[in-house]
Coordinates of C-alpha atoms and ligand atoms in Angstrom, one line a residue:
X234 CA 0.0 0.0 0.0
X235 CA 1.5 3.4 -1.1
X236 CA 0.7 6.6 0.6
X237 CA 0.9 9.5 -1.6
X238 CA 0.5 13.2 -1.3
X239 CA -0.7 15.1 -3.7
X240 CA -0.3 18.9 -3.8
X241 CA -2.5 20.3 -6.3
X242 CA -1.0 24.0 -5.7
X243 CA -2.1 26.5 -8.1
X244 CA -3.5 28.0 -11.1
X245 CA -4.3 25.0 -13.3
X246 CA -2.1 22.3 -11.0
X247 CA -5.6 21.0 -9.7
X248 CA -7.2 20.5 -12.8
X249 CA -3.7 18.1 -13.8
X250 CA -4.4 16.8 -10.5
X251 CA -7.4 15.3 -11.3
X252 CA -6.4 13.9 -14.6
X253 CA -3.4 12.5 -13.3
X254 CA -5.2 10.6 -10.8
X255 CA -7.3 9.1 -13.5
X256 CA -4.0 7.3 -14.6
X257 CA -2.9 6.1 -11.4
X258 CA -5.8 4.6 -10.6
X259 CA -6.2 3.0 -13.8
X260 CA -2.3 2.4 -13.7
X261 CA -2.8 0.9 -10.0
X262 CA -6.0 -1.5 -11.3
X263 CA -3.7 -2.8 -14.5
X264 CA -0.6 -3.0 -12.2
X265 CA -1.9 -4.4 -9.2
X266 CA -0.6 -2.4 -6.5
X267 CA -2.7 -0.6 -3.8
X268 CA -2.4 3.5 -2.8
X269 CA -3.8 5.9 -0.9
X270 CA -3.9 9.8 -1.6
X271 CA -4.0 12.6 0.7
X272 CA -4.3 16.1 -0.6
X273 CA -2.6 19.0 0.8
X274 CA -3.5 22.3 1.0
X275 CA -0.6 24.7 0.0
X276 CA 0.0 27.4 -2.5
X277 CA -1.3 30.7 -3.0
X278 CA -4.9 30.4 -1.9
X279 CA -3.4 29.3 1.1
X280 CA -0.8 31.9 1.6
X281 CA -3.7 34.6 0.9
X282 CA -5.8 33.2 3.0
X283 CA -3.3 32.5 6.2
X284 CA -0.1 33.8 5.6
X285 CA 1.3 30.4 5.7
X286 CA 3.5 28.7 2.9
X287 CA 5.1 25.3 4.6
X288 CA 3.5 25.1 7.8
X289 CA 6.3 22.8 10.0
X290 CA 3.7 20.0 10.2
X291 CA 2.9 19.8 6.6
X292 CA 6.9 19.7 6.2
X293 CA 6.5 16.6 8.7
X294 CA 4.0 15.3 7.5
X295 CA 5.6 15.0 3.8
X296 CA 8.2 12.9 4.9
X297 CA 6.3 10.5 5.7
X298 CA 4.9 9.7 2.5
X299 CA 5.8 7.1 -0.2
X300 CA 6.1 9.9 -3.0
X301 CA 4.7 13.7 -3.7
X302 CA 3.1 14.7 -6.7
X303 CA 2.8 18.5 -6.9
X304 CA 0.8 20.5 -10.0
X305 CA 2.1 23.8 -9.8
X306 CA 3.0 26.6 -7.6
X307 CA 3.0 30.7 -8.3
X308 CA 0.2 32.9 -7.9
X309 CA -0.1 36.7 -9.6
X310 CA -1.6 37.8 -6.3
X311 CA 1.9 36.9 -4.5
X312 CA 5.0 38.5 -4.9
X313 CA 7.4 36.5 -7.0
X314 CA 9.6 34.5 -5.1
X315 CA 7.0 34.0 -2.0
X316 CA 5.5 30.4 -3.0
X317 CA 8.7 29.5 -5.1
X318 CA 10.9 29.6 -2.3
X319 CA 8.7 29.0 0.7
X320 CA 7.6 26.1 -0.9
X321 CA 8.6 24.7 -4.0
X322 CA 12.1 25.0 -3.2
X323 CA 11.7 25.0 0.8
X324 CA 10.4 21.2 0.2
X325 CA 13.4 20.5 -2.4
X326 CA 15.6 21.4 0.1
X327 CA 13.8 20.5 3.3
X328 CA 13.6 16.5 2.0
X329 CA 17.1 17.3 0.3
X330 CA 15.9 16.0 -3.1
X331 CA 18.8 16.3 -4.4
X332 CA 18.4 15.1 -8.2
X333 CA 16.0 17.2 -10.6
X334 CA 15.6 14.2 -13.1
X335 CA 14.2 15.8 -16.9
X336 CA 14.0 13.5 -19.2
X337 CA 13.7 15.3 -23.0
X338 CA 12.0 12.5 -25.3
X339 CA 10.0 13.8 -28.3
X340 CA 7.3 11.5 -28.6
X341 CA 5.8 10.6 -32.2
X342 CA 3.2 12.7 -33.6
X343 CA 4.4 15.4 -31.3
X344 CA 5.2 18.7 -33.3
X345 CA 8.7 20.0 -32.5
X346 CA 9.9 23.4 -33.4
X347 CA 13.2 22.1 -34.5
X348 CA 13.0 21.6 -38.1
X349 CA 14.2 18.5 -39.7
X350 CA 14.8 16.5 -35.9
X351 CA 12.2 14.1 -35.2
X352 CA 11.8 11.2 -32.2
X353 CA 15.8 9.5 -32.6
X354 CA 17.2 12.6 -32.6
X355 CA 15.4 14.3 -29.4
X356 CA 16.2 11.5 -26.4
X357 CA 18.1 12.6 -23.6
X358 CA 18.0 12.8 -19.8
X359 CA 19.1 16.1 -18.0
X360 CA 20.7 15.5 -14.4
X361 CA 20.0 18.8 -12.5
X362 CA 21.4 19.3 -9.3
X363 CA 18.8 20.8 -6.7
X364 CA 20.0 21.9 -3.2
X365 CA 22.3 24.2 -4.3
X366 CA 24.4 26.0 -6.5
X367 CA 22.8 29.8 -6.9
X368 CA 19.5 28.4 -5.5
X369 CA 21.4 28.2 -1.8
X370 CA 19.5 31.7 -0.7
X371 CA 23.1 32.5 0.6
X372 CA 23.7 36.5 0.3
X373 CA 22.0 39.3 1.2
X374 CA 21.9 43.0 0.5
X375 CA 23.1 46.0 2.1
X376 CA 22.3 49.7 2.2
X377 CA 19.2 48.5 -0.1
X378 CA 17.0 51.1 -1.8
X379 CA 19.7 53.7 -1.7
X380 CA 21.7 54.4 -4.3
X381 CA 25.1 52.8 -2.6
X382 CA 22.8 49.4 -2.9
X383 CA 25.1 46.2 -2.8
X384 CA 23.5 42.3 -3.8
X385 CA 25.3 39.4 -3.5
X386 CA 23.5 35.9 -4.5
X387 CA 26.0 33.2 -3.8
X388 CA 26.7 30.6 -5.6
X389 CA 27.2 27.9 -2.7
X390 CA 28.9 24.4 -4.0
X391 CA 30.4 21.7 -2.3
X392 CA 32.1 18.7 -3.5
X393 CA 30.0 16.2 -1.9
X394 CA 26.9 17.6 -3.6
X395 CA 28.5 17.7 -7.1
X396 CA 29.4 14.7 -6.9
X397 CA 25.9 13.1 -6.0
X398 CA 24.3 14.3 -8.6
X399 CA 27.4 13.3 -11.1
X400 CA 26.9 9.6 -9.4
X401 CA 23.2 10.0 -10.5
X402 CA 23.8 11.2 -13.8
X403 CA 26.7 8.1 -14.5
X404 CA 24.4 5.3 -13.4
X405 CA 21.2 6.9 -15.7
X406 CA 24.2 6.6 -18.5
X407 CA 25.3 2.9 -17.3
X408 CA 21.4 2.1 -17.7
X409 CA 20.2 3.8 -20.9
X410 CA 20.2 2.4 -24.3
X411 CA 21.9 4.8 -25.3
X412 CA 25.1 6.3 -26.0
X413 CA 27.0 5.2 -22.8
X414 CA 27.9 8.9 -22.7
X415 CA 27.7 11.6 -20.2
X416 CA 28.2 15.4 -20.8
X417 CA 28.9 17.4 -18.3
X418 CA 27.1 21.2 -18.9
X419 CA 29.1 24.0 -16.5
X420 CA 31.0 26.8 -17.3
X421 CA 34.7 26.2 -16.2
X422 CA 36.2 29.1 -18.3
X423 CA 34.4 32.1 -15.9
X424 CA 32.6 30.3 -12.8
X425 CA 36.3 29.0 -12.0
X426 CA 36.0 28.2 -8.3
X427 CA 32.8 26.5 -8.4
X428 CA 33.2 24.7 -11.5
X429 CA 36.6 23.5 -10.8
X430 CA 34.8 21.7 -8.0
X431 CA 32.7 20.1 -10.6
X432 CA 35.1 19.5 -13.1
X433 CA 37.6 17.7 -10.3
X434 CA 34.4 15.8 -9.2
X435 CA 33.5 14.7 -12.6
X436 CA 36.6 13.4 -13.6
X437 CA 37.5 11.5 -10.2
X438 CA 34.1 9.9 -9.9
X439 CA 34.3 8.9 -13.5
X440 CA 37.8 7.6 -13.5
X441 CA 37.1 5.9 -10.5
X442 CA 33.8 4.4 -11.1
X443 CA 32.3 4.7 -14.4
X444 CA 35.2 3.8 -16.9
X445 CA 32.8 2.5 -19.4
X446 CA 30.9 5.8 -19.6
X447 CA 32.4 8.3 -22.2
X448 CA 32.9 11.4 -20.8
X449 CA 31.9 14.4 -22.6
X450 CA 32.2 18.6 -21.8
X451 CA 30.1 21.7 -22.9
X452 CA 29.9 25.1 -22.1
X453 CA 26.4 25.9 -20.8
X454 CA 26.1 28.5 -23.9
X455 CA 27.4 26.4 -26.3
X456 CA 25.1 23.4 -25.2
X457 CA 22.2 25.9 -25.5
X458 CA 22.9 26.1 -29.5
X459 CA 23.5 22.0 -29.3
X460 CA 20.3 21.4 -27.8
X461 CA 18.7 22.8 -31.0
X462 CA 21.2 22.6 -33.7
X463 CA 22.1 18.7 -32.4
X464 CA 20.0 17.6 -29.7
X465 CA 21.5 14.0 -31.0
X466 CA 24.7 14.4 -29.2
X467 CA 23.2 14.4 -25.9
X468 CA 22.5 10.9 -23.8
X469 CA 22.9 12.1 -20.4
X470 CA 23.8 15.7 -19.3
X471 CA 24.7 16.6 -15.9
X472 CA 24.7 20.5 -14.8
X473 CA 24.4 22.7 -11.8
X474 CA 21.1 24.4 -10.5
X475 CA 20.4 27.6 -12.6
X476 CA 22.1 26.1 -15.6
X477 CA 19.7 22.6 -15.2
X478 CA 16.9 25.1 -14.6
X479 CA 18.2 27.4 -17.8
X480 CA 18.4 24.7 -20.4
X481 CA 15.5 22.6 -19.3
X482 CA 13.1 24.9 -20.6
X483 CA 15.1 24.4 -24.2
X484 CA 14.6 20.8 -23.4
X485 CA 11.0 21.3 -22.9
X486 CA 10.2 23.0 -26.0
X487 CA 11.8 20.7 -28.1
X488 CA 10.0 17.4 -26.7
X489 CA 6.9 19.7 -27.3
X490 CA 6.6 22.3 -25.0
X491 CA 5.3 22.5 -21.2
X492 CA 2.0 20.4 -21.8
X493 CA 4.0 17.6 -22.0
X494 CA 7.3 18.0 -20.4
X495 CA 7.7 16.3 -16.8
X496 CA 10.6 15.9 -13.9
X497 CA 10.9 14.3 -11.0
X498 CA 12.5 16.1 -7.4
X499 CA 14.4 13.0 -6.1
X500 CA 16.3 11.7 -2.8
X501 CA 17.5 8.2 -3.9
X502 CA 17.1 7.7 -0.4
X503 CA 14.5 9.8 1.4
X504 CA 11.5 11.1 -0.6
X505 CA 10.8 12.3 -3.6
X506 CA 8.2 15.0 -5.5
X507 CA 7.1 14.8 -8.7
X508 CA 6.0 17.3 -11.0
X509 CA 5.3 19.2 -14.5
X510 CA 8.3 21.6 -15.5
X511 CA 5.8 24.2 -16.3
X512 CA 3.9 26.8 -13.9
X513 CA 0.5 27.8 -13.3
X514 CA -0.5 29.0 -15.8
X515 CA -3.2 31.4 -14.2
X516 CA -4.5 32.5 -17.8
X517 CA -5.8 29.1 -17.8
X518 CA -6.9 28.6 -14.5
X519 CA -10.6 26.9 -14.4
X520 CA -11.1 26.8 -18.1
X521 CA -10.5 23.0 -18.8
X522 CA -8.1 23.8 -21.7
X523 CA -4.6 22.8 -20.3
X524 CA -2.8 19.7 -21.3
X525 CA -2.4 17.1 -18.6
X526 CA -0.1 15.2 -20.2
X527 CA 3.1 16.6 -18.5
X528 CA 1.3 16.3 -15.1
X529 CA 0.3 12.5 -15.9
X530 CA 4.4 12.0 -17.5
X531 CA 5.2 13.0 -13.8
X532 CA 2.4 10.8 -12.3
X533 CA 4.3 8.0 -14.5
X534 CA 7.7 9.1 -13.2
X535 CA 6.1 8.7 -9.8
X536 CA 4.8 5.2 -10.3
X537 CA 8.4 4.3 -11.5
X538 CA 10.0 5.4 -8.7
X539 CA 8.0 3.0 -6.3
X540 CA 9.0 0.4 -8.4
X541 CA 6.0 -0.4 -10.7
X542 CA 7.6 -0.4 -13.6
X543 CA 4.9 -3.0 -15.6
X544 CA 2.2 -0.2 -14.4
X545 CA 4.8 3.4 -15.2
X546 CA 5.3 1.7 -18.7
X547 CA 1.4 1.0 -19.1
X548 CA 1.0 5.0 -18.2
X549 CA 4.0 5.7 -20.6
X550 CA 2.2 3.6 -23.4
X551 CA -0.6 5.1 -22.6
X552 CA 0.4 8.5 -23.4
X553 CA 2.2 7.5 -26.5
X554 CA -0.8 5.8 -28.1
X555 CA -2.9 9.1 -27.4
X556 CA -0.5 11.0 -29.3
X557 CA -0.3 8.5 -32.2
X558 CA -3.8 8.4 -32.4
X559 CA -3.9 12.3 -33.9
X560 CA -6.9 12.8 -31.9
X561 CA -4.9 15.8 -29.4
X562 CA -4.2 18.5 -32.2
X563 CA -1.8 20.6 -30.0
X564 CA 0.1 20.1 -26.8
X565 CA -0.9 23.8 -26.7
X566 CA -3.4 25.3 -23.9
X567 CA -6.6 25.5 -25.8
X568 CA -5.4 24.2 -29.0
X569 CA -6.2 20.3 -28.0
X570 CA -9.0 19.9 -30.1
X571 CA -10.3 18.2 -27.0
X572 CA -10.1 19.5 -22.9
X573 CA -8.3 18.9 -20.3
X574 CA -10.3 16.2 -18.8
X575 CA -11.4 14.4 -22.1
X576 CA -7.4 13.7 -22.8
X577 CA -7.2 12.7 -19.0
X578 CA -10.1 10.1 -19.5
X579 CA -8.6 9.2 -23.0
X580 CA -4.7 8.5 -21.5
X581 CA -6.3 6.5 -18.6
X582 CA -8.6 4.4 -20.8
X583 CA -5.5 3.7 -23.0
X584 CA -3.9 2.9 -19.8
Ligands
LIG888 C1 11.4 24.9 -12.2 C2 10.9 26.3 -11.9 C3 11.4 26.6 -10.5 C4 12.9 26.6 -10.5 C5 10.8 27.9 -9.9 C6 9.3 28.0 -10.0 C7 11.3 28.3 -8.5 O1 11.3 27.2 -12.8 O2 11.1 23.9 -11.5 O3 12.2 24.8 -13.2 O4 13.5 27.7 -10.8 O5 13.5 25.6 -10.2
LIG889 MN1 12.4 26.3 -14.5

């Protein structure tokens, strides 16, 4: 029996929500495993309404689930930064889910804006780390609103978390089909303090350990223009916080954009959230026109991190059939050719 939370957050994340359930409980019938859900209440409605963002007992209280699923968090009443960190990123670091996992498959029948790429050439796994890097909330600022005003945002990195994730990102490489092949996306020429810690962990992890994956370099500008010009280099890439955050979105768009694209917030050994890379989307809010897939990818995500992998794979196949089938026009908001809950009910009966 799994226990799983589910934070629906805001904007659209509860209409996912519901269609993401539809495939776990389809998933859990075909799969036969057992679950409950709990739902908790966070986000902006909450914050609004109470002035809380991650009440300590909710923070409890999430560690003692099996896995998290969360829609989305960000609300245009609340000041940016508010939710994000008080929550989003309070719970990444809190449960010290150390691995953002993005996967970037285009799927067939998915329109990419990359011309002349299709499904073998966009198949690669991003390894973002997610405790650190500029996302510490290490600085501060002094003699603010005057005109002698003086930011620093620090860009905290240790060898022990560089090396976790790069441990992550070789065994994904060890276990893909792929390419046996692992970039590493940084920016040793400028950041050289912090990416010498990278680099040294990179190579000593990989010499010492992983002697059968290749080893591959980029500039985080330079893979930018690779991700689009030849996203068939990449296998496995593994890059710090902002740059992971940075070039996901490229990865995003070119699997099909944010109705699709999903991630998971993972502790290898503690628990782990998972989620669509996209917002929420408050222009859509209520209106039944968002695409689930990307929260249902994440629900899939989930489902293989427990470890039912017959029942992730009948989610996965799920979603693929949908797409072959022609019936969803767009992975667009409002450009379906169907709503929001008809593709949810259409993935799960597929499932
Ligand atoms: C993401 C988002 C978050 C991030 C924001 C909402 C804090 O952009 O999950 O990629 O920067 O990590
Ligand atoms: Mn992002």
């Amino acid at each position: 029996m799994y226990n799983i939370a589910i934070i629906p957050g805001d904007g659209t994340g509860p209409e996912v929500a519901t269609e993401a359930l539809k495939s776990l409980e389809a998933a859990a019938g075909a799969g036969g495993f057992e679950y409950e859900t709990n739902h908790l209440d966070l986000g902006g409605e909450r914050y609004l309404r109470t002035g809380e963002t991650l009440p300590a007992s909710v923070l409890e209280e999430l560690r003692s689930y099996d896995a998290i699923w969360l829609g989305a968090i960000g609300h245009p009443g609340v000041e940016p930064g508010v939710l994000e960190k008080g929550i989003l990123l309070r719970i990444r670091f809190e449960l010290d889910q150390y691995i953002n996992l993005r996967p970037v498959k285009l799927y067939p029948n998915v329109e990419t804006p990359l011309k002349d790429k299709g499904p073998d050439d966009i198949d690669f796994v991003v390894v973002r780390e997610n405790t650190e890097g500029l996302y510490s909330g290490m600085g501060g600022v002094q003699y603010g609103g005057t005109p002698s005003e003086v930011s620093t945002q620090i860009h905290m990195t240790t060898y022990r978390g560089a090396e976790r994730a790069i441990r992550f990102a070789f065994e994904i490489a060890r276990k893909r089909d792929k390419d046996k092949q692992l970039h590493m996306v940084g920016k040793t020429n400028v950041l050289t303090y912090v990416q010498g810690t990278w680099w040294r962990a990179f190579n000593e992890v990989g010499d010492a350990d992983y002697p059968d994956i290749r080893r591959e370099y980029a500039h985080v500008d330079a893979a930018s223009m690779w991700f689009i010009k030849n996203p068939e280099w990449f296998d496995v890439v593994v890059t710090d916080n902002l740059f992971g955050d940075i070039i996901t979105d490229i990865g995003a768009i070119i699997q099909g954009g944010m109705g699709i694209a999903a991630g998971g917030n993972i502790n290898p050994e503690g628990v782990s959230m998972f989620e669509p890379i996209g917002g929420s989307a408050p222009k859509y809010e209520g209106k039944n026109s968002i695409n689930p897939l990307a929260g249902i990818s994440a629900m899939q995500m989930l489902i293989a991190h427990l470890g039912e992998n017959e029942a992730a794979g009948r989610v996965e196949g799920a979603v693929v059939e949908a797409l072959a089938s022609g019936r969803i026009k767009s992975m667009s908001a409002g450009e379906m050719g169907m709503s929001t809950s008809e593709v949810g009910d259409y993935v799960a009966s597929l499932v």
